[in-house]
JSON list of C-alpha atoms in Angstrom, two decimals:
[
{"chain": "A", "resi": 4, "resn": "MET", "atom": "CA", "xyz": [12.87, 5.41, -12.50]},
{"chain": "A", "resi": 5, "resn": "LEU", "atom": "CA", "xyz": [10.17, 4.06, -14.80]},
{"chain": "A", "resi": 6, "resn": "ASN", "atom": "CA", "xyz": [9.34, 1.33, -12.37]},
{"chain": "A", "resi": 7, "resn": "GLN", "atom": "CA", "xyz": [9.17, 3.23, -9.14]},
{"chain": "A", "resi": 8, "resn": "PRO", "atom": "CA", "xyz": [6.45, 1.86, -6.80]},
{"chain": "A", "resi": 9, "resn": "PHE", "atom": "CA", "xyz": [3.17, 3.79, -7.14]},
{"chain": "A", "resi": 10, "resn": "ASN", "atom": "CA", "xyz": [1.84, 5.14, -3.79]},
{"chain": "A", "resi": 11, "resn": "PRO", "atom": "CA", "xyz": [-1.78, 6.28, -4.03]},
{"chain": "A", "resi": 12, "resn": "LEU", "atom": "CA", "xyz": [-2.83, 9.38, -2.14]},
{"chain": "A", "resi": 13, "resn": "PRO", "atom": "CA", "xyz": [-4.66, 8.38, 1.10]},
{"chain": "A", "resi": 14, "resn": "LEU", "atom": "CA", "xyz": [-8.40, 8.73, 0.88]},
{"chain": "A", "resi": 15, "resn": "ASP", "atom": "CA", "xyz": [-8.48, 11.20, 3.79]},
{"chain": "A", "resi": 16, "resn": "GLU", "atom": "CA", "xyz": [-6.11, 13.38, 1.85]},
{"chain": "A", "resi": 17, "resn": "LEU", "atom": "CA", "xyz": [-8.40, 13.24, -1.14]},
{"chain": "A", "resi": 18, "resn": "THR", "atom": "CA", "xyz": [-11.34, 14.28, 1.06]},
{"chain": "A", "resi": 19, "resn": "ALA", "atom": "CA", "xyz": [-9.30, 17.19, 2.39]},
{"chain": "A", "resi": 20, "resn": "VAL", "atom": "CA", "xyz": [-8.59, 18.43, -1.14]},
{"chain": "A", "resi": 21, "resn": "PHE", "atom": "CA", "xyz": [-12.23, 18.48, -2.12]},
{"chain": "A", "resi": 22, "resn": "ALA", "atom": "CA", "xyz": [-13.19, 20.03, 1.20]},
{"chain": "A", "resi": 23, "resn": "ARG", "atom": "CA", "xyz": [-10.93, 22.90, 0.35]},
{"chain": "A", "resi": 24, "resn": "ILE", "atom": "CA", "xyz": [-12.53, 23.20, -3.03]},
{"chain": "A", "resi": 25, "resn": "LYS", "atom": "CA", "xyz": [-15.97, 23.16, -1.58]},
{"chain": "A", "resi": 26, "resn": "GLY", "atom": "CA", "xyz": [-15.13, 25.77, 1.00]},
{"chain": "A", "resi": 27, "resn": "LEU", "atom": "CA", "xyz": [-13.58, 28.02, -1.63]},
{"chain": "A", "resi": 28, "resn": "LEU", "atom": "CA", "xyz": [-16.82, 27.89, -3.79]},
{"chain": "A", "resi": 29, "resn": "LEU", "atom": "CA", "xyz": [-19.03, 28.61, -0.74]},
{"chain": "A", "resi": 30, "resn": "THR", "atom": "CA", "xyz": [-16.96, 31.63, 0.44]},
{"chain": "A", "resi": 31, "resn": "GLU", "atom": "CA", "xyz": [-15.67, 33.16, -2.73]},
{"chain": "A", "resi": 32, "resn": "ASP", "atom": "CA", "xyz": [-17.56, 31.55, -5.58]},
{"chain": "A", "resi": 33, "resn": "LYS", "atom": "CA", "xyz": [-14.35, 31.61, -7.65]},
{"chain": "A", "resi": 34, "resn": "VAL", "atom": "CA", "xyz": [-14.88, 28.66, -9.93]},
{"chain": "A", "resi": 35, "resn": "ASP", "atom": "CA", "xyz": [-11.80, 29.08, -11.96]},
{"chain": "A", "resi": 36, "resn": "ARG", "atom": "CA", "xyz": [-9.68, 29.11, -8.84]},
{"chain": "A", "resi": 37, "resn": "ALA", "atom": "CA", "xyz": [-11.46, 25.91, -7.54]},
{"chain": "A", "resi": 38, "resn": "LEU", "atom": "CA", "xyz": [-10.84, 23.99, -10.78]},
{"chain": "A", "resi": 39, "resn": "GLN", "atom": "CA", "xyz": [-7.16, 25.19, -10.82]},
{"chain": "A", "resi": 40, "resn": "LEU", "atom": "CA", "xyz": [-6.79, 23.89, -7.25]},
{"chain": "A", "resi": 41, "resn": "LEU", "atom": "CA", "xyz": [-8.23, 20.60, -8.33]},
{"chain": "A", "resi": 42, "resn": "VAL", "atom": "CA", "xyz": [-5.76, 19.96, -11.23]},
{"chain": "A", "resi": 43, "resn": "GLN", "atom": "CA", "xyz": [-2.84, 21.02, -9.14]},
{"chain": "A", "resi": 44, "resn": "ALA", "atom": "CA", "xyz": [-3.84, 18.52, -6.51]},
{"chain": "A", "resi": 45, "resn": "VAL", "atom": "CA", "xyz": [-4.09, 15.93, -9.12]},
{"chain": "A", "resi": 46, "resn": "ARG", "atom": "CA", "xyz": [-0.69, 16.67, -10.55]},
{"chain": "A", "resi": 47, "resn": "ASP", "atom": "CA", "xyz": [0.91, 16.71, -7.09]},
{"chain": "A", "resi": 48, "resn": "ALA", "atom": "CA", "xyz": [-0.85, 13.43, -6.11]},
{"chain": "A", "resi": 49, "resn": "ILE", "atom": "CA", "xyz": [0.45, 11.42, -8.95]},
{"chain": "A", "resi": 50, "resn": "PRO", "atom": "CA", "xyz": [4.29, 10.93, -9.11]},
{"chain": "A", "resi": 51, "resn": "GLY", "atom": "CA", "xyz": [6.02, 11.75, -12.38]},
{"chain": "A", "resi": 52, "resn": "SER", "atom": "CA", "xyz": [3.22, 13.99, -13.75]},
{"chain": "A", "resi": 53, "resn": "ALA", "atom": "CA", "xyz": [4.29, 16.95, -15.80]},
{"chain": "A", "resi": 54, "resn": "GLY", "atom": "CA", "xyz": [0.75, 18.32, -15.88]},
{"chain": "A", "resi": 55, "resn": "ALA", "atom": "CA", "xyz": [-2.96, 17.89, -15.39]},
{"chain": "A", "resi": 56, "resn": "GLY", "atom": "CA", "xyz": [-6.06, 19.46, -16.78]},
{"chain": "A", "resi": 57, "resn": "ILE", "atom": "CA", "xyz": [-9.81, 19.40, -17.34]},
{"chain": "A", "resi": 58, "resn": "SER", "atom": "CA", "xyz": [-11.60, 19.59, -20.70]},
{"chain": "A", "resi": 59, "resn": "LEU", "atom": "CA", "xyz": [-15.30, 20.06, -21.35]},
{"chain": "A", "resi": 60, "resn": "PHE", "atom": "CA", "xyz": [-17.12, 19.07, -24.57]},
{"chain": "A", "resi": 61, "resn": "ASP", "atom": "CA", "xyz": [-20.17, 20.91, -26.02]},
{"chain": "A", "resi": 62, "resn": "GLU", "atom": "CA", "xyz": [-23.09, 19.65, -27.97]},
{"chain": "A", "resi": 63, "resn": "GLN", "atom": "CA", "xyz": [-21.13, 19.83, -31.21]},
{"chain": "A", "resi": 64, "resn": "GLY", "atom": "CA", "xyz": [-18.39, 17.66, -29.83]},
{"chain": "A", "resi": 65, "resn": "ARG", "atom": "CA", "xyz": [-16.02, 20.60, -29.52]},
{"chain": "A", "resi": 66, "resn": "GLY", "atom": "CA", "xyz": [-13.57, 20.41, -26.62]},
{"chain": "A", "resi": 67, "resn": "SER", "atom": "CA", "xyz": [-12.16, 23.25, -24.62]},
{"chain": "A", "resi": 68, "resn": "SER", "atom": "CA", "xyz": [-9.56, 23.23, -21.88]},
{"chain": "A", "resi": 69, "resn": "THR", "atom": "CA", "xyz": [-11.19, 24.62, -18.67]},
{"chain": "A", "resi": 70, "resn": "ALA", "atom": "CA", "xyz": [-8.18, 24.32, -16.27]},
{"chain": "A", "resi": 71, "resn": "SER", "atom": "CA", "xyz": [-4.51, 23.15, -16.63]},
{"chain": "A", "resi": 72, "resn": "THR", "atom": "CA", "xyz": [-1.28, 23.29, -14.73]},
{"chain": "A", "resi": 73, "resn": "ALA", "atom": "CA", "xyz": [1.16, 23.71, -17.61]},
{"chain": "A", "resi": 74, "resn": "GLN", "atom": "CA", "xyz": [1.43, 24.98, -21.15]},
{"chain": "A", "resi": 75, "resn": "LEU", "atom": "CA", "xyz": [2.08, 21.55, -22.52]},
{"chain": "A", "resi": 76, "resn": "VAL", "atom": "CA", "xyz": [-1.33, 20.37, -21.19]},
{"chain": "A", "resi": 77, "resn": "GLY", "atom": "CA", "xyz": [-3.12, 23.10, -23.21]},
{"chain": "A", "resi": 78, "resn": "GLN", "atom": "CA", "xyz": [-1.07, 22.27, -26.34]},
{"chain": "A", "resi": 79, "resn": "ALA", "atom": "CA", "xyz": [-1.77, 18.52, -26.04]},
{"chain": "A", "resi": 80, "resn": "ASP", "atom": "CA", "xyz": [-5.51, 19.18, -25.45]},
{"chain": "A", "resi": 81, "resn": "ALA", "atom": "CA", "xyz": [-5.77, 21.64, -28.27]},
{"chain": "A", "resi": 82, "resn": "ALA", "atom": "CA", "xyz": [-4.33, 19.08, -30.75]},
{"chain": "A", "resi": 83, "resn": "GLN", "atom": "CA", "xyz": [-7.04, 16.57, -29.64]},
{"chain": "A", "resi": 84, "resn": "HIS", "atom": "CA", "xyz": [-9.84, 19.13, -29.82]},
{"chain": "A", "resi": 85, "resn": "ASP", "atom": "CA", "xyz": [-8.75, 20.22, -33.30]},
{"chain": "A", "resi": 86, "resn": "LEU", "atom": "CA", "xyz": [-8.22, 16.78, -34.73]},
{"chain": "A", "resi": 87, "resn": "GLY", "atom": "CA", "xyz": [-11.13, 15.04, -33.02]},
{"chain": "A", "resi": 88, "resn": "GLN", "atom": "CA", "xyz": [-8.95, 12.22, -31.78]},
{"chain": "A", "resi": 89, "resn": "GLY", "atom": "CA", "xyz": [-6.82, 11.28, -28.81]},
{"chain": "A", "resi": 90, "resn": "PRO", "atom": "CA", "xyz": [-7.08, 9.61, -25.43]},
{"chain": "A", "resi": 91, "resn": "CYS", "atom": "CA", "xyz": [-9.27, 12.47, -23.99]},
{"chain": "A", "resi": 92, "resn": "VAL", "atom": "CA", "xyz": [-11.68, 12.51, -26.89]},
{"chain": "A", "resi": 93, "resn": "GLU", "atom": "CA", "xyz": [-11.85, 8.71, -26.62]},
{"chain": "A", "resi": 94, "resn": "ALA", "atom": "CA", "xyz": [-12.44, 8.79, -22.82]},
{"chain": "A", "resi": 95, "resn": "TRP", "atom": "CA", "xyz": [-15.25, 11.27, -23.35]},
{"chain": "A", "resi": 96, "resn": "THR", "atom": "CA", "xyz": [-16.92, 9.38, -26.22]},
{"chain": "A", "resi": 97, "resn": "ALA", "atom": "CA", "xyz": [-16.55, 5.88, -24.78]},
{"chain": "A", "resi": 98, "resn": "GLY", "atom": "CA", "xyz": [-17.06, 6.89, -21.16]},
{"chain": "A", "resi": 99, "resn": "ILE", "atom": "CA", "xyz": [-14.08, 4.89, -19.97]},
{"chain": "A", "resi": 100, "resn": "THR", "atom": "CA", "xyz": [-10.53, 5.63, -18.66]},
{"chain": "A", "resi": 101, "resn": "MET", "atom": "CA", "xyz": [-7.83, 5.52, -21.29]},
{"chain": "A", "resi": 102, "resn": "LEU", "atom": "CA", "xyz": [-4.21, 4.63, -20.44]},
{"chain": "A", "resi": 103, "resn": "VAL", "atom": "CA", "xyz": [-1.37, 5.42, -22.78]},
{"chain": "A", "resi": 104, "resn": "HIS", "atom": "CA", "xyz": [2.02, 3.85, -21.98]},
{"chain": "A", "resi": 105, "resn": "ASP", "atom": "CA", "xyz": [3.93, 5.56, -24.75]},
{"chain": "A", "resi": 106, "resn": "THR", "atom": "CA", "xyz": [2.61, 8.13, -27.24]},
{"chain": "A", "resi": 107, "resn": "ALA", "atom": "CA", "xyz": [5.43, 7.32, -29.59]},
{"chain": "A", "resi": 108, "resn": "ALA", "atom": "CA", "xyz": [4.43, 3.69, -29.87]},
{"chain": "A", "resi": 109, "resn": "ASP", "atom": "CA", "xyz": [0.60, 3.86, -29.61]},
{"chain": "A", "resi": 110, "resn": "ASP", "atom": "CA", "xyz": [-1.11, 3.68, -32.91]},
{"chain": "A", "resi": 111, "resn": "ARG", "atom": "CA", "xyz": [-4.74, 4.31, -31.83]},
{"chain": "A", "resi": 112, "resn": "TRP", "atom": "CA", "xyz": [-4.63, 8.04, -32.73]},
{"chain": "A", "resi": 113, "resn": "PRO", "atom": "CA", "xyz": [-1.88, 8.55, -35.28]},
{"chain": "A", "resi": 114, "resn": "LEU", "atom": "CA", "xyz": [-2.72, 12.07, -36.14]},
{"chain": "A", "resi": 115, "resn": "TRP", "atom": "CA", "xyz": [-2.65, 13.21, -32.48]},
{"chain": "A", "resi": 116, "resn": "SER", "atom": "CA", "xyz": [0.51, 11.23, -31.70]},
{"chain": "A", "resi": 117, "resn": "GLU", "atom": "CA", "xyz": [2.24, 12.97, -34.61]},
{"chain": "A", "resi": 118, "resn": "ALA", "atom": "CA", "xyz": [0.89, 16.36, -33.43]},
{"chain": "A", "resi": 119, "resn": "VAL", "atom": "CA", "xyz": [2.47, 15.98, -29.96]},
{"chain": "A", "resi": 120, "resn": "ALA", "atom": "CA", "xyz": [5.70, 14.21, -30.96]},
{"chain": "A", "resi": 121, "resn": "SER", "atom": "CA", "xyz": [7.71, 17.37, -30.26]},
{"chain": "A", "resi": 122, "resn": "LEU", "atom": "CA", "xyz": [6.07, 17.87, -26.75]},
{"chain": "A", "resi": 123, "resn": "PRO", "atom": "CA", "xyz": [7.58, 16.46, -23.58]},
{"chain": "A", "resi": 124, "resn": "ILE", "atom": "CA", "xyz": [4.65, 13.97, -23.33]},
{"chain": "A", "resi": 125, "resn": "ARG", "atom": "CA", "xyz": [4.94, 10.21, -23.43]},
{"chain": "A", "resi": 126, "resn": "SER", "atom": "CA", "xyz": [2.44, 8.87, -20.88]},
{"chain": "A", "resi": 127, "resn": "VAL", "atom": "CA", "xyz": [-1.21, 9.79, -20.51]},
{"chain": "A", "resi": 128, "resn": "VAL", "atom": "CA", "xyz": [-4.20, 8.89, -18.44]},
{"chain": "A", "resi": 129, "resn": "SER", "atom": "CA", "xyz": [-7.59, 10.44, -19.21]},
{"chain": "A", "resi": 130, "resn": "THR", "atom": "CA", "xyz": [-10.85, 9.52, -17.43]},
{"chain": "A", "resi": 131, "resn": "PRO", "atom": "CA", "xyz": [-14.41, 10.87, -18.17]},
{"chain": "A", "resi": 132, "resn": "LEU", "atom": "CA", "xyz": [-16.20, 13.30, -15.84]},
{"chain": "A", "resi": 133, "resn": "ALA", "atom": "CA", "xyz": [-19.54, 11.61, -15.58]},
{"chain": "A", "resi": 134, "resn": "ALA", "atom": "CA", "xyz": [-22.85, 13.54, -15.10]},
{"chain": "A", "resi": 135, "resn": "ALA", "atom": "CA", "xyz": [-26.44, 12.62, -15.63]},
{"chain": "A", "resi": 136, "resn": "GLY", "atom": "CA", "xyz": [-26.74, 11.30, -19.21]},
{"chain": "A", "resi": 137, "resn": "GLY", "atom": "CA", "xyz": [-23.01, 10.48, -19.60]},
{"chain": "A", "resi": 138, "resn": "PRO", "atom": "CA", "xyz": [-19.54, 12.18, -19.59]},
{"chain": "A", "resi": 139, "resn": "ILE", "atom": "CA", "xyz": [-19.45, 15.96, -19.98]},
{"chain": "A", "resi": 140, "resn": "GLY", "atom": "CA", "xyz": [-15.61, 16.17, -20.17]},
{"chain": "A", "resi": 141, "resn": "THR", "atom": "CA", "xyz": [-12.40, 14.63, -19.07]},
{"chain": "A", "resi": 142, "resn": "LEU", "atom": "CA", "xyz": [-9.74, 14.87, -16.34]},
{"chain": "A", "resi": 143, "resn": "LYS", "atom": "CA", "xyz": [-6.30, 13.99, -17.54]},
{"chain": "A", "resi": 144, "resn": "ILE", "atom": "CA", "xyz": [-2.61, 13.80, -16.57]},
{"chain": "A", "resi": 145, "resn": "TYR", "atom": "CA", "xyz": [0.50, 13.75, -18.77]},
{"chain": "A", "resi": 146, "resn": "ALA", "atom": "CA", "xyz": [4.02, 12.54, -17.99]},
{"chain": "A", "resi": 147, "resn": "ALA", "atom": "CA", "xyz": [7.31, 13.18, -19.87]},
{"chain": "A", "resi": 148, "resn": "LEU", "atom": "CA", "xyz": [8.52, 9.59, -19.55]},
{"chain": "A", "resi": 149, "resn": "PRO", "atom": "CA", "xyz": [7.01, 6.40, -21.08]},
{"chain": "A", "resi": 150, "resn": "ALA", "atom": "CA", "xyz": [5.47, 3.84, -18.89]},
{"chain": "A", "resi": 151, "resn": "ALA", "atom": "CA", "xyz": [5.01, 6.32, -16.07]},
{"chain": "A", "resi": 152, "resn": "TYR", "atom": "CA", "xyz": [1.46, 5.28, -15.26]},
{"chain": "A", "resi": 153, "resn": "THR", "atom": "CA", "xyz": [-0.31, 2.01, -14.55]},
{"chain": "A", "resi": 154, "resn": "ALA", "atom": "CA", "xyz": [-3.86, 0.74, -14.21]},
{"chain": "A", "resi": 155, "resn": "ALA", "atom": "CA", "xyz": [-3.58, 1.87, -10.46]},
{"chain": "A", "resi": 156, "resn": "THR", "atom": "CA", "xyz": [-3.01, 5.43, -11.72]},
{"chain": "A", "resi": 157, "resn": "GLY", "atom": "CA", "xyz": [-6.25, 5.30, -13.64]},
{"chain": "A", "resi": 158, "resn": "HIS", "atom": "CA", "xyz": [-8.10, 4.14, -10.55]},
{"chain": "A", "resi": 159, "resn": "LEU", "atom": "CA", "xyz": [-6.81, 7.02, -8.48]},
{"chain": "A", "resi": 160, "resn": "LEU", "atom": "CA", "xyz": [-7.66, 9.51, -11.22]},
{"chain": "A", "resi": 161, "resn": "GLU", "atom": "CA", "xyz": [-11.21, 8.11, -11.26]},
{"chain": "A", "resi": 162, "resn": "LYS", "atom": "CA", "xyz": [-11.50, 8.88, -7.51]},
{"chain": "A", "resi": 163, "resn": "PHE", "atom": "CA", "xyz": [-10.64, 12.60, -8.37]},
{"chain": "A", "resi": 164, "resn": "ALA", "atom": "CA", "xyz": [-13.06, 12.60, -11.26]},
{"chain": "A", "resi": 165, "resn": "VAL", "atom": "CA", "xyz": [-16.13, 11.62, -9.22]},
{"chain": "A", "resi": 166, "resn": "PRO", "atom": "CA", "xyz": [-16.23, 14.65, -6.99]},
{"chain": "A", "resi": 167, "resn": "ALA", "atom": "CA", "xyz": [-14.82, 16.79, -9.79]},
{"chain": "A", "resi": 168, "resn": "ALA", "atom": "CA", "xyz": [-17.92, 16.03, -11.91]},
{"chain": "A", "resi": 169, "resn": "THR", "atom": "CA", "xyz": [-20.09, 16.62, -8.90]},
{"chain": "A", "resi": 170, "resn": "LEU", "atom": "CA", "xyz": [-18.38, 19.98, -8.47]},
{"chain": "A", "resi": 171, "resn": "LEU", "atom": "CA", "xyz": [-19.06, 20.96, -12.00]},
{"chain": "A", "resi": 172, "resn": "ALA", "atom": "CA", "xyz": [-22.64, 19.83, -11.85]},
{"chain": "A", "resi": 173, "resn": "HIS", "atom": "CA", "xyz": [-23.09, 21.96, -8.73]},
{"chain": "A", "resi": 174, "resn": "VAL", "atom": "CA", "xyz": [-21.47, 24.94, -10.49]},
{"chain": "A", "resi": 175, "resn": "GLN", "atom": "CA", "xyz": [-24.02, 24.48, -13.30]},
{"chain": "A", "resi": 176, "resn": "GLY", "atom": "CA", "xyz": [-26.90, 24.99, -10.87]},
{"chain": "A", "resi": 177, "resn": "SER", "atom": "CA", "xyz": [-25.43, 27.86, -9.02]},
{"chain": "A", "resi": 178, "resn": "GLU", "atom": "CA", "xyz": [-24.57, 31.49, -9.94]},
{"chain": "A", "resi": 179, "resn": "ALA", "atom": "CA", "xyz": [-21.50, 30.47, -11.77]},
{"chain": "A", "resi": 180, "resn": "PRO", "atom": "CA", "xyz": [-19.68, 32.33, -14.53]},
{"chain": "A", "resi": 181, "resn": "ARG", "atom": "CA", "xyz": [-21.35, 31.99, -17.93]},
{"chain": "A", "resi": 182, "resn": "HIS", "atom": "CA", "xyz": [-18.23, 30.51, -19.64]},
{"chain": "A", "resi": 183, "resn": "LEU", "atom": "CA", "xyz": [-18.82, 27.38, -17.62]},
{"chain": "A", "resi": 184, "resn": "SER", "atom": "CA", "xyz": [-22.60, 27.32, -17.83]},
{"chain": "A", "resi": 185, "resn": "GLY", "atom": "CA", "xyz": [-22.56, 27.16, -21.66]},
{"chain": "A", "resi": 186, "resn": "PRO", "atom": "CA", "xyz": [-20.16, 24.23, -22.07]},
{"chain": "A", "resi": 187, "resn": "LEU", "atom": "CA", "xyz": [-21.81, 22.18, -19.33]},
{"chain": "A", "resi": 188, "resn": "LYS", "atom": "CA", "xyz": [-25.30, 22.68, -20.90]},
{"chain": "A", "resi": 189, "resn": "GLY", "atom": "CA", "xyz": [-23.91, 21.82, -24.23]},
{"chain": "A", "resi": 190, "resn": "ALA", "atom": "CA", "xyz": [-22.09, 18.77, -22.99]},
{"chain": "A", "resi": 191, "resn": "LEU", "atom": "CA", "xyz": [-25.17, 17.30, -21.31]},
{"chain": "A", "resi": 192, "resn": "ALA", "atom": "CA", "xyz": [-27.30, 17.96, -24.53]},
{"chain": "A", "resi": 193, "resn": "GLY", "atom": "CA", "xyz": [-24.57, 16.33, -26.64]},
{"chain": "A", "resi": 194, "resn": "ARG", "atom": "CA", "xyz": [-24.42, 13.24, -24.53]},
{"chain": "A", "resi": 195, "resn": "ASP", "atom": "CA", "xyz": [-28.23, 12.94, -24.77]},
{"chain": "A", "resi": 196, "resn": "ASN", "atom": "CA", "xyz": [-27.98, 12.77, -28.53]},
{"chain": "A", "resi": 197, "resn": "THR", "atom": "CA", "xyz": [-25.08, 10.37, -28.46]},
{"chain": "A", "resi": 198, "resn": "ASN", "atom": "CA", "xyz": [-27.06, 8.03, -26.15]},
{"chain": "A", "resi": 199, "resn": "ARG", "atom": "CA", "xyz": [-30.03, 8.22, -28.54]},
{"chain": "A", "resi": 200, "resn": "ALA", "atom": "CA", "xyz": [-27.89, 7.51, -31.58]},
{"chain": "A", "resi": 201, "resn": "CYS", "atom": "CA", "xyz": [-26.18, 4.63, -29.76]},
{"chain": "A", "resi": 202, "resn": "GLY", "atom": "CA", "xyz": [-29.61, 3.16, -28.94]},
{"chain": "A", "resi": 203, "resn": "ILE", "atom": "CA", "xyz": [-30.56, 3.22, -32.67]},
{"chain": "A", "resi": 204, "resn": "LEU", "atom": "CA", "xyz": [-27.37, 1.38, -33.61]},
{"chain": "A", "resi": 205, "resn": "MET", "atom": "CA", "xyz": [-27.83, -1.17, -30.88]},
{"chain": "A", "resi": 206, "resn": "GLU", "atom": "CA", "xyz": [-31.31, -1.94, -31.98]},
{"chain": "A", "resi": 207, "resn": "ARG", "atom": "CA", "xyz": [-30.49, -2.15, -35.70]},
{"chain": "A", "resi": 208, "resn": "HIS", "atom": "CA", "xyz": [-27.32, -4.14, -35.56]},
{"chain": "A", "resi": 209, "resn": "GLY", "atom": "CA", "xyz": [-27.34, -5.83, -32.19]},
{"chain": "A", "resi": 210, "resn": "LEU", "atom": "CA", "xyz": [-24.35, -3.89, -30.92]},
{"chain": "A", "resi": 211, "resn": "SER", "atom": "CA", "xyz": [-23.33, -3.40, -27.32]},
{"chain": "A", "resi": 212, "resn": "ALA", "atom": "CA", "xyz": [-23.21, 0.07, -25.87]},
{"chain": "A", "resi": 213, "resn": "GLU", "atom": "CA", "xyz": [-19.51, 0.36, -26.29]},
{"chain": "A", "resi": 214, "resn": "GLN", "atom": "CA", "xyz": [-19.53, -1.06, -29.81]},
{"chain": "A", "resi": 215, "resn": "ALA", "atom": "CA", "xyz": [-22.18, 1.52, -30.78]},
{"chain": "A", "resi": 216, "resn": "LEU", "atom": "CA", "xyz": [-20.09, 4.40, -29.34]},
{"chain": "A", "resi": 217, "resn": "ARG", "atom": "CA", "xyz": [-16.97, 3.21, -31.22]},
{"chain": "A", "resi": 218, "resn": "GLU", "atom": "CA", "xyz": [-19.03, 2.97, -34.44]},
{"chain": "A", "resi": 219, "resn": "LEU", "atom": "CA", "xyz": [-20.29, 6.55, -34.01]},
{"chain": "A", "resi": 220, "resn": "LEU", "atom": "CA", "xyz": [-16.75, 7.73, -33.51]},
{"chain": "A", "resi": 221, "resn": "ARG", "atom": "CA", "xyz": [-15.42, 5.78, -36.45]},
{"chain": "A", "resi": 222, "resn": "ARG", "atom": "CA", "xyz": [-18.15, 7.36, -38.71]},
{"chain": "A", "resi": 223, "resn": "ALA", "atom": "CA", "xyz": [-17.28, 10.88, -37.39]},
{"chain": "A", "resi": 224, "resn": "ARG", "atom": "CA", "xyz": [-13.54, 10.32, -38.24]},
{"chain": "A", "resi": 225, "resn": "THR", "atom": "CA", "xyz": [-14.23, 8.81, -41.68]},
{"chain": "A", "resi": 226, "resn": "GLU", "atom": "CA", "xyz": [-16.73, 11.47, -42.70]},
{"chain": "A", "resi": 227, "resn": "GLY", "atom": "CA", "xyz": [-14.56, 14.27, -41.09]},
{"chain": "A", "resi": 228, "resn": "THR", "atom": "CA", "xyz": [-17.63, 15.68, -39.37]},
{"chain": "A", "resi": 229, "resn": "PRO", "atom": "CA", "xyz": [-18.30, 16.37, -35.71]},
{"chain": "A", "resi": 230, "resn": "LEU", "atom": "CA", "xyz": [-19.71, 13.55, -33.62]},
{"chain": "A", "resi": 231, "resn": "SER", "atom": "CA", "xyz": [-22.91, 15.61, -32.91]},
{"chain": "A", "resi": 232, "resn": "VAL", "atom": "CA", "xyz": [-23.57, 15.83, -36.71]},
{"chain": "A", "resi": 233, "resn": "VAL", "atom": "CA", "xyz": [-23.23, 12.07, -37.14]},
{"chain": "A", "resi": 234, "resn": "CYS", "atom": "CA", "xyz": [-25.61, 11.53, -34.15]},
{"chain": "A", "resi": 235, "resn": "SER", "atom": "CA", "xyz": [-28.17, 14.08, -35.37]},
{"chain": "A", "resi": 236, "resn": "GLY", "atom": "CA", "xyz": [-28.19, 12.55, -38.95]},
{"chain": "A", "resi": 237, "resn": "LEU", "atom": "CA", "xyz": [-28.82, 9.04, -37.48]},
{"chain": "A", "resi": 238, "resn": "ILE", "atom": "CA", "xyz": [-31.60, 10.38, -35.27]},
{"chain": "A", "resi": 239, "resn": "ASP", "atom": "CA", "xyz": [-33.31, 12.35, -38.01]},
{"chain": "A", "resi": 240, "resn": "GLY", "atom": "CA", "xyz": [-33.15, 9.44, -40.31]},
{"chain": "A", "resi": 241, "resn": "ALA", "atom": "CA", "xyz": [-34.69, 7.14, -37.78]},
{"chain": "A", "resi": 242, "resn": "GLN", "atom": "CA", "xyz": [-37.52, 9.66, -37.15]},
{"chain": "A", "resi": 243, "resn": "MET", "atom": "CA", "xyz": [-38.20, 9.95, -40.92]},
{"chain": "A", "resi": 244, "resn": "SER", "atom": "CA", "xyz": [-38.33, 6.20, -41.24]},
{"chain": "A", "resi": 245, "resn": "ALA", "atom": "CA", "xyz": [-40.73, 5.93, -38.31]},
{"chain": "A", "resi": 246, "resn": "GLY", "atom": "CA", "xyz": [-42.83, 8.72, -39.86]},
{"chain": "A", "resi": 247, "resn": "ASN", "atom": "CA", "xyz": [-43.29, 6.70, -43.01]}
]
């Protein structure tokens, strides 16, 4: 069962899914329902998925689950948000799709892996929701079996993420519920500070953009502080040095 062929959802079917979402927003303006429809479509489109969800991150680097298809998604996400580590946090911070073949054997996020050990979760794919200035959140899927996903799964999830991010950006500019407006504004502001902090590290130490992002994340974990605090401290220090 673990090596069943992966059959991507046809592009025209993807288009139909987002047409339904767009129509729902235009006729009813029920944002929560639209996002729920999206994650349900993601779960149904990818074989073996136990659940799918969307998380948004604010300017403090705090994550919140905005939509999910199962309780286990909320539990797995909450552990990441509380611990500040996991595939979704990494996807948001680094701006790249993260693939986990087996949470029980993956040592990249030991605290999170331990926290979800009792949950029916073994495989994960998480991809960033990109907006102007960088990712504002993540779209993710979970499976109960190891090796349930491949790189092709990640590519399909990225196809969902592009219009999903566009949807969220559109919601931000419309008469959307306040509980979405705040996280989106915070997420965009947070990404701006992260980009500025990355630029400082790149100039000082000759790092690439990805290396700078990973260094910021490492400092946040080591110091036990939110990523936004690390970035703000770096920016303030650079401004003080420039003033002198």
